[in-house]
Coordinates of N, CA and C and ligand atoms in Angstrom, one line a residue:
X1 N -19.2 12.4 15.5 CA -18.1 13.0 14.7 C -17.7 14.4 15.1
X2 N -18.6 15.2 15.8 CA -18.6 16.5 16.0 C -17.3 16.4 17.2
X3 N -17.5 15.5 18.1 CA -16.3 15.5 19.0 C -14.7 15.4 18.2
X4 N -15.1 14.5 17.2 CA -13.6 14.6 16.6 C -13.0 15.8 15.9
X5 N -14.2 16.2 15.5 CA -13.6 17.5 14.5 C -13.3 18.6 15.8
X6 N -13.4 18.8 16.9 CA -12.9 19.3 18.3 C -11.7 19.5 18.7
X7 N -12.0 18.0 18.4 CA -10.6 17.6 19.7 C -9.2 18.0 17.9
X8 N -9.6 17.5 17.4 CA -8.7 17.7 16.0 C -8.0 19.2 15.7
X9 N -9.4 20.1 15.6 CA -9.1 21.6 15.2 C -8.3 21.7 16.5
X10 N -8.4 21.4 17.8 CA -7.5 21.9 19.6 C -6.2 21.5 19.1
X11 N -6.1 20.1 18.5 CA -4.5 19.9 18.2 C -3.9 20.6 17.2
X12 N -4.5 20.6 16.5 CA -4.2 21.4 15.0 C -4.1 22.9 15.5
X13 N -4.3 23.5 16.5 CA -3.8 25.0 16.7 C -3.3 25.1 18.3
X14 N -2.6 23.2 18.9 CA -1.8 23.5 20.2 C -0.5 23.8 19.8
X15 N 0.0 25.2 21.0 CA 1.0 25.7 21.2 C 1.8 26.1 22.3
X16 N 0.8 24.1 22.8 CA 1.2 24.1 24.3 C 3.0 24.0 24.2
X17 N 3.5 23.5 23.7 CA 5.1 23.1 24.2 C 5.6 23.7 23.0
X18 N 7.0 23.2 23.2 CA 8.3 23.9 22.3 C 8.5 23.5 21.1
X19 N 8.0 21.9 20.5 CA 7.6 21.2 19.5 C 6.9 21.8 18.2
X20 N 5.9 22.7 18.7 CA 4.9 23.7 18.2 C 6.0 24.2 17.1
X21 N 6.8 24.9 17.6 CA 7.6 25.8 16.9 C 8.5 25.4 15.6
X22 N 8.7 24.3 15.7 CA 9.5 23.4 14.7 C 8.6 22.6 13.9
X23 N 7.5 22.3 13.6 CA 6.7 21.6 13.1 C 6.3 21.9 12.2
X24 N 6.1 21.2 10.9 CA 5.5 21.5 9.5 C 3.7 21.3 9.7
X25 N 3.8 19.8 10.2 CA 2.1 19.4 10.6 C 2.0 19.0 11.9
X26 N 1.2 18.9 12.1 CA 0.2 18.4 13.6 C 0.1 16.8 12.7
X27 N 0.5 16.1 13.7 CA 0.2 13.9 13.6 C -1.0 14.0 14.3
X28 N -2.0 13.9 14.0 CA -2.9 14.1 14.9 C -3.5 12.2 15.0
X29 N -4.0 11.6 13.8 CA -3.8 10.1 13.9 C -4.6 9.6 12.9
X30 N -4.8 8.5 12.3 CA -5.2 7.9 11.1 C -6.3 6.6 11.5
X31 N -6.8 6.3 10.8 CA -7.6 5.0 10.9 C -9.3 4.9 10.9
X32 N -9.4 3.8 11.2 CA -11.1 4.2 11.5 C -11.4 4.2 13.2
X33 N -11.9 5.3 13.2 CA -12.3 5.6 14.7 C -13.5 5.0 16.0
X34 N -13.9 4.1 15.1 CA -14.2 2.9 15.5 C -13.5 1.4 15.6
X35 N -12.6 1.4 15.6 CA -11.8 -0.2 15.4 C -11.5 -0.6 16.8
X36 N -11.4 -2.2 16.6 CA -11.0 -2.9 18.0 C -10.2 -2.5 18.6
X37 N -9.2 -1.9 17.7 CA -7.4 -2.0 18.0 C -6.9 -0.5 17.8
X38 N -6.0 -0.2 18.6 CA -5.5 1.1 18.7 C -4.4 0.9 19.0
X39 N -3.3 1.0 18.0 CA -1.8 1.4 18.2 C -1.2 2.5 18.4
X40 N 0.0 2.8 19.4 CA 0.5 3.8 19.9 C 1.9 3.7 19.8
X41 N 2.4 5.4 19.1 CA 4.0 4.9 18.7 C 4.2 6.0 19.5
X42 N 5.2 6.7 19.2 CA 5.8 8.3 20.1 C 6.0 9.4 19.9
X43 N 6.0 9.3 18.4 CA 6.1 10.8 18.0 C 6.2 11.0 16.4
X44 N 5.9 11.4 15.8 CA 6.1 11.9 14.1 C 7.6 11.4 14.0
X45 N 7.9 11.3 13.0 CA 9.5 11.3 12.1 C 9.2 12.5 11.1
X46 N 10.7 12.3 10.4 CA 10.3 13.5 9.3 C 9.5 13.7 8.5
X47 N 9.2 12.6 7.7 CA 8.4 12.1 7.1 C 6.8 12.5 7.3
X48 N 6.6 11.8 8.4 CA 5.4 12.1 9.3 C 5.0 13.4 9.6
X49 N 6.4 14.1 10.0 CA 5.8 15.7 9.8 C 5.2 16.2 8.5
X50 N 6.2 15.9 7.5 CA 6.0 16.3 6.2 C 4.5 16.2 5.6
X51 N 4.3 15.2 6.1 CA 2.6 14.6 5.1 C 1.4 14.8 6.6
X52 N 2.0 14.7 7.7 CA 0.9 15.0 8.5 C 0.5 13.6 9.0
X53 N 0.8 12.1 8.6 CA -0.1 11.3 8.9 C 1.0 10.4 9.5
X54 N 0.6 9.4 10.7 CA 1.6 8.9 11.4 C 2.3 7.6 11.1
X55 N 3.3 7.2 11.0 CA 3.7 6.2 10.6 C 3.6 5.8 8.8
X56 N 4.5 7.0 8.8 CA 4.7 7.0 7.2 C 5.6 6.5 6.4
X57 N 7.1 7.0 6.9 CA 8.4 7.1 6.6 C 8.7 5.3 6.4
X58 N 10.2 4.9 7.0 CA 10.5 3.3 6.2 C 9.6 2.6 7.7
X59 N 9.6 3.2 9.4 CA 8.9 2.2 10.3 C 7.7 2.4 9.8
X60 N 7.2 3.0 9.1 CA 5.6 3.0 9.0 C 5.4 1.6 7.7
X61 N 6.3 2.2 7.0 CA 6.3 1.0 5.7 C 6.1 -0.8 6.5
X62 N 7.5 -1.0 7.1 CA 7.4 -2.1 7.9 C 5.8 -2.8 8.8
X63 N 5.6 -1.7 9.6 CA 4.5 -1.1 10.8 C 2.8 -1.8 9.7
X64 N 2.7 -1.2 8.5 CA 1.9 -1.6 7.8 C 2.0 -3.3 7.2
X65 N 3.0 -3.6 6.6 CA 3.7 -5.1 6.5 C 3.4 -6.3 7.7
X66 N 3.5 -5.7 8.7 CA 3.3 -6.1 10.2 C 1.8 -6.3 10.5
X67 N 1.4 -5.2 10.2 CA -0.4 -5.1 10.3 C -1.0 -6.2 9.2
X68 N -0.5 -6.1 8.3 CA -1.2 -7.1 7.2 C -0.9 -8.6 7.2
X69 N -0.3 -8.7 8.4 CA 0.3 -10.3 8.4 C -1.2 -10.6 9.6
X70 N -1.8 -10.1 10.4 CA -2.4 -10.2 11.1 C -4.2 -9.4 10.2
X71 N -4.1 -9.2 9.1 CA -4.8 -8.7 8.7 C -5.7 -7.3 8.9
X72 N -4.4 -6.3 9.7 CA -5.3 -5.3 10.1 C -4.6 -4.0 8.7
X73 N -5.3 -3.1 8.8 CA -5.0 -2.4 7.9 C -5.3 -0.4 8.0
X74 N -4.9 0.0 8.1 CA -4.7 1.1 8.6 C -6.1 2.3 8.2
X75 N -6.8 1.7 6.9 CA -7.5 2.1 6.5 C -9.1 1.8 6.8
X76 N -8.8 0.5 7.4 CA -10.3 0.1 7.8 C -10.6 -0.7 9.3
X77 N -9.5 -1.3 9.4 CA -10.1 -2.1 10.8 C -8.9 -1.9 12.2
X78 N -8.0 -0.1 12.0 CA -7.0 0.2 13.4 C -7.4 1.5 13.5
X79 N -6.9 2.0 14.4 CA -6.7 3.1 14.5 C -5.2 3.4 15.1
X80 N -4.8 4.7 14.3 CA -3.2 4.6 14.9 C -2.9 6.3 15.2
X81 N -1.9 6.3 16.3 CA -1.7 7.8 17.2 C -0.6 7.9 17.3
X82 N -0.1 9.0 18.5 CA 1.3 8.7 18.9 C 0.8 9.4 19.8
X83 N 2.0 9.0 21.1 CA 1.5 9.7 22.5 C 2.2 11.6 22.2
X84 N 3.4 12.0 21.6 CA 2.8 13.6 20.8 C 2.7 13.6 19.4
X85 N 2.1 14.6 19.3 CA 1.6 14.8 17.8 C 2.3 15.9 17.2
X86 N 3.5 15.9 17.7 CA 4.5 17.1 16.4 C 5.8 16.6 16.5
X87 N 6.6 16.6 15.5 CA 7.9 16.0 15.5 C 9.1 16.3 16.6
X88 N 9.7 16.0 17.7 CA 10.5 15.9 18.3 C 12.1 16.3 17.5
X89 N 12.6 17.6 17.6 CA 13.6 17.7 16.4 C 15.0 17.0 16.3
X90 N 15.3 16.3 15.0 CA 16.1 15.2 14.8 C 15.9 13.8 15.5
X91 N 14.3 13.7 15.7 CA 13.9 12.4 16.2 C 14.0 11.9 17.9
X92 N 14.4 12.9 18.1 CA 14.9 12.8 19.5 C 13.7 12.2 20.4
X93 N 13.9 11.3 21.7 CA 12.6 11.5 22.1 C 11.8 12.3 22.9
X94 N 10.6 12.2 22.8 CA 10.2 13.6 23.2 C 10.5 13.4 24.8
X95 N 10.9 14.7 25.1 CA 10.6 15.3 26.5 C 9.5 14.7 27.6
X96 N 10.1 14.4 28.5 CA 8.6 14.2 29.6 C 7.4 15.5 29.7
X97 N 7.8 16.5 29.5 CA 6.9 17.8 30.0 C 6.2 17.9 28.4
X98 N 7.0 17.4 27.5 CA 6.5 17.7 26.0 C 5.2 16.7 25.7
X99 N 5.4 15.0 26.4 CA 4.7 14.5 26.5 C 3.5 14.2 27.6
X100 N 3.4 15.3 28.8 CA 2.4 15.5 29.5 C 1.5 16.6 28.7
X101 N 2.5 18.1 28.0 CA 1.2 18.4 27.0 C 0.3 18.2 26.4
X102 N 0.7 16.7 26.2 CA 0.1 16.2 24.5 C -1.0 15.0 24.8
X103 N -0.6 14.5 26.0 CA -1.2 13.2 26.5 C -2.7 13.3 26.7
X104 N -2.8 14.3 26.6 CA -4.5 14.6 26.9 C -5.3 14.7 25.7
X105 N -4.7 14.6 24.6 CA -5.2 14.4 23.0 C -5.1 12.9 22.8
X106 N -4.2 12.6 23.4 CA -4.1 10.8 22.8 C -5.3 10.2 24.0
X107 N -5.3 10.6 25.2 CA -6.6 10.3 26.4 C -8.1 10.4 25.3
X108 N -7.7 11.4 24.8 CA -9.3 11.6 24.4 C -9.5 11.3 23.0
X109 N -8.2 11.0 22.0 CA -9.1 9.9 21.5 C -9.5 8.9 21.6
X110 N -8.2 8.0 22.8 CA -8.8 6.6 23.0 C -10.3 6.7 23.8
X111 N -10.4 7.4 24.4 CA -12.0 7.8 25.0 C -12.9 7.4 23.6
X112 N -12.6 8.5 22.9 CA -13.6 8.1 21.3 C -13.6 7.0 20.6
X113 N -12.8 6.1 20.0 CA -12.5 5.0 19.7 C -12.7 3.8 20.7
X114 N -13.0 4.0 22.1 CA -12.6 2.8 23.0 C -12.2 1.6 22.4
X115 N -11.5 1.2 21.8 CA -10.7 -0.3 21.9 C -11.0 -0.8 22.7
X116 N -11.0 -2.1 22.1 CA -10.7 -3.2 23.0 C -9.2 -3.6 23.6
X117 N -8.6 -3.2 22.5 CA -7.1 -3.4 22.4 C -6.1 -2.1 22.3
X118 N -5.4 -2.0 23.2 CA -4.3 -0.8 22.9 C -2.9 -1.3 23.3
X119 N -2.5 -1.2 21.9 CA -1.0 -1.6 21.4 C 0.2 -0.5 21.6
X120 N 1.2 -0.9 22.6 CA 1.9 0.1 22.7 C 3.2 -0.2 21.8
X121 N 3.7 1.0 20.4 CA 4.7 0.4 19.8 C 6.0 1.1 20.5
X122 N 6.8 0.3 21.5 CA 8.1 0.8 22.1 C 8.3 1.4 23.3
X123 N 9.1 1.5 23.9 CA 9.5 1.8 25.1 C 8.6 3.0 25.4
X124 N 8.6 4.4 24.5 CA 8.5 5.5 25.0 C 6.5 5.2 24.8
X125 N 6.2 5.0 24.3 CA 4.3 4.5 24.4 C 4.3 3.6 25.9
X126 N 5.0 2.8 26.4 CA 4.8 1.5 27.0 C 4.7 2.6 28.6
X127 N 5.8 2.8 28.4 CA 6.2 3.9 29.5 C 5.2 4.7 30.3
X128 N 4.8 5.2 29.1 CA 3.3 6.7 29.3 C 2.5 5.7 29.3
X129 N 1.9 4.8 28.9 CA 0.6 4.0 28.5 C 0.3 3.3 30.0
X130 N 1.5 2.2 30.5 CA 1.8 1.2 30.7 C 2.0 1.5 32.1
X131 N 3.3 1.6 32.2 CA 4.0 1.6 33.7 C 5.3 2.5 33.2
X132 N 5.5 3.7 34.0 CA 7.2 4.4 34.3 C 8.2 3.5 33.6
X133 N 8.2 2.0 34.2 CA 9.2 1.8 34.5 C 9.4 0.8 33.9
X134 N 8.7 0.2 32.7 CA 8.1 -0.6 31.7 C 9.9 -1.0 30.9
X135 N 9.9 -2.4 30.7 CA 11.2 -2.9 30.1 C 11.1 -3.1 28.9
X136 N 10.7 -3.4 27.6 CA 10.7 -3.7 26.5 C 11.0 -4.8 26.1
X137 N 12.1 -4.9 26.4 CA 12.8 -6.2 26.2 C 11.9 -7.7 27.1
X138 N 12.0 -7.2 28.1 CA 11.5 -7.7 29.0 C 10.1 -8.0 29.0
X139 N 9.2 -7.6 28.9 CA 7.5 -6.8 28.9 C 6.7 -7.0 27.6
X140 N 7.8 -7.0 26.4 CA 6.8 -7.2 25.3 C 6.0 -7.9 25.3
X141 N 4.8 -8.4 24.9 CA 4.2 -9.3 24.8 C 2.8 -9.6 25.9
X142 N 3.3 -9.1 27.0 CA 2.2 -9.8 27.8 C 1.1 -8.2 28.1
X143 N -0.1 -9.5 28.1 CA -1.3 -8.4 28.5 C -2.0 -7.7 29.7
X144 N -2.4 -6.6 30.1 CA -2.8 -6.3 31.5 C -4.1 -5.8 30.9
X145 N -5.7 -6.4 31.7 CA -6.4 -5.5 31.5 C -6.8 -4.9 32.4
X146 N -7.0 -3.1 31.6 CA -7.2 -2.1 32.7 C -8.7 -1.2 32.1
X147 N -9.8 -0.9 33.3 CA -10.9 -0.1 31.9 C -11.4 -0.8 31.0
X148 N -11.3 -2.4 31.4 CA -12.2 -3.3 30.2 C -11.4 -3.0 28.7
X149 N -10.1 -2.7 28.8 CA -9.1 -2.2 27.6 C -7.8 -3.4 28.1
X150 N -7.7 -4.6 27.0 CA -6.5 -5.0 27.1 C -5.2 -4.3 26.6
X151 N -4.5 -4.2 27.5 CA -3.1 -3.4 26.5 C -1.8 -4.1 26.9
X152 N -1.1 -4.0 26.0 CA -0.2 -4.6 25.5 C 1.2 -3.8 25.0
X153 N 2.2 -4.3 24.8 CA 3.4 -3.6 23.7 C 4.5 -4.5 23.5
X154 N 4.5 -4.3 22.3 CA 5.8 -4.8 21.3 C 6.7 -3.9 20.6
X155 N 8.0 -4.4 20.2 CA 8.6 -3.3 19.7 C 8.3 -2.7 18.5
X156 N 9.1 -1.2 19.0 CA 8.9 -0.4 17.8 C 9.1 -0.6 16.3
X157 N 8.6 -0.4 15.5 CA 8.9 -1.0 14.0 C 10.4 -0.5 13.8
X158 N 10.9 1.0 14.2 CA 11.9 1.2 14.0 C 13.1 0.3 14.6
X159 N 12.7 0.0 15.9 CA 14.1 -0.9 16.4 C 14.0 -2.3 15.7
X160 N 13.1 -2.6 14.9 CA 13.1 -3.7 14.2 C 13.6 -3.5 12.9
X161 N 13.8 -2.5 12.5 CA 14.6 -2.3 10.9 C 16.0 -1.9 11.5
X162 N 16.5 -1.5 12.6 CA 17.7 -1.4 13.5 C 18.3 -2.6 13.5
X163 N 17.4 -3.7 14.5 CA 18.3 -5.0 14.8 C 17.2 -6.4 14.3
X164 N 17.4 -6.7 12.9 CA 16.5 -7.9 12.8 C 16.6 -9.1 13.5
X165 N 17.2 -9.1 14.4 CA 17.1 -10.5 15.0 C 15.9 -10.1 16.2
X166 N 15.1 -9.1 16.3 CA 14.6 -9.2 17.2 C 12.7 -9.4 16.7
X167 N 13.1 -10.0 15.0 CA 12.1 -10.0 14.1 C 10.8 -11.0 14.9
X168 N 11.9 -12.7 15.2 CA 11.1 -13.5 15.6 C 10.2 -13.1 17.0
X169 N 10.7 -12.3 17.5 CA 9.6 -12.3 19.0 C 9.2 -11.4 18.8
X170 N 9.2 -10.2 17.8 CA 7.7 -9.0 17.3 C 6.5 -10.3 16.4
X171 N 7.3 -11.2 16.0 CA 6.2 -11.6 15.3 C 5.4 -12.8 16.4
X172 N 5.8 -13.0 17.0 CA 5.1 -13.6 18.2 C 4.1 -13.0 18.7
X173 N 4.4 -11.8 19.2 CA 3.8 -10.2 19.7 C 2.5 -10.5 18.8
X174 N 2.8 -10.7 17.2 CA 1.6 -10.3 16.7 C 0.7 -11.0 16.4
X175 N 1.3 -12.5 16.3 CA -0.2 -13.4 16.7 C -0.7 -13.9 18.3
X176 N 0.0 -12.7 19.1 CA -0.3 -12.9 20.2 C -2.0 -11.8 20.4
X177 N -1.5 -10.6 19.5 CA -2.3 -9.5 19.1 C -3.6 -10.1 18.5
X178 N -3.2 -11.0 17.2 CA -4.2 -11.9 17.0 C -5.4 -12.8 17.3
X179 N -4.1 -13.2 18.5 CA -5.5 -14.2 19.3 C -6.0 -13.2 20.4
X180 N -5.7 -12.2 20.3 CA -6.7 -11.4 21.4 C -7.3 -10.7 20.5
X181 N -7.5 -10.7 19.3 CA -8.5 -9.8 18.7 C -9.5 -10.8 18.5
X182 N -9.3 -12.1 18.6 CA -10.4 -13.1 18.5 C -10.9 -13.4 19.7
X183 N -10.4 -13.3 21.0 CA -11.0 -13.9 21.9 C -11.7 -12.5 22.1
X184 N -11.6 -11.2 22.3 CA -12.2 -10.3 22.9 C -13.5 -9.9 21.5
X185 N -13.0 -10.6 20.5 CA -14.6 -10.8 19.6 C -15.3 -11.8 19.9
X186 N -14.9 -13.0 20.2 CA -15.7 -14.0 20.7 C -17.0 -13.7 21.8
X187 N -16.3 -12.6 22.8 CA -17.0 -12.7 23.9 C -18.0 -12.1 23.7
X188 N -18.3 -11.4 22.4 CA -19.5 -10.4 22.5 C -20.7 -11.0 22.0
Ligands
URA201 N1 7.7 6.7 14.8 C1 6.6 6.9 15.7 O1 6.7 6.6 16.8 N2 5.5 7.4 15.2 C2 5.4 7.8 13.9 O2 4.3 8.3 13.5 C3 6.5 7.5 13.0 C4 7.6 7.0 13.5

């Protein structure tokens, strides 16, 4: 635990980038820091700045809805982050330079938590996580394992309270999430 409370207090007083300056809280991340599963979204909303914890606002509402169809739960069996940890102002996405700042806080918690599983929610996670050049549309769903870490991405909760027709293939995504939480428990 002593590493977390570390790495925590470093974010909680970085003023590496321009983000710093606009920010009410540090998103630093939620969950149990032991869990299979580790989801990755991109950045605080307003919301999220306001209270401090990630995926709060209406995609978080959904985002939890989504986890409980698959049985995970934010409180006991995920862990959840964002590749930065201060709000991007008027939601914008963050900056490439704002998200090489920050990337080294999300490296080191997945270090702490090692998952089995890392979920990327949306283009801008899939991107940094994944590959540059990563499609979404395209890409969701399938798995690459890299580091003994399967990862994965599906869309963001928010582009799914955007355009519901793209409901039925997030929910594919998630009992696809499902049966990898069961095979990569099987094997142990
Ligand atoms: N969107 C994100 O990507 N992360 C949050 O924490 C909230 C909304």
């Amino acid at each position: 635990m002593g590493d977390w409370q570390t790495l925590k207090a470093a974010c909680e007083n970085c003023n590496r980038c321009r983000l710093a300056s606009t920010r009410h809280h540090v998103v630093f991340g939620v969950g149990n820091p032991d869990a299979d599963i580790m989801f990755v979204g991109e950045g605080p909303g307003e919301q999220e700045d306001l209270r401090g914890e990630p995926f709060v606002g209406p995609a978080g509402l959904l985002l939890d809805d989504m986890l409980s169809i698959i049985d995970l739960n934010r409180k006991t069996n995920c862990y959840i982050a964002n590749i930065v940890k201060c709000r991007p102002p008027k939601n914008r996405d963050p900056e490439d330079d704002e998200q090489d700042c920050c990337i080294g806080f999300l490296q080191e918690q997945i270090s702490l938590v090692r998952p089995k599983i890392l979920v990327c929610l949306g283009r801008i996670a899939a991107q940094k996580l994944i590959d540059p050049y990563f499609r979404i549309t395209r890409e969701h769903g399938k798995w690459i394992l890299r580091d003994n870490t399967w990862i994965g991405a599906t869309y963001h909760p928010s582009a799914l309270l955007r355009d519901v027709n793209k409901r039925p293939e997030a929910f594919d995504d998630l009992i696809s999430i499902r049966e990898k939480l069961r095979e990569v428990n099987a094997r142990v």
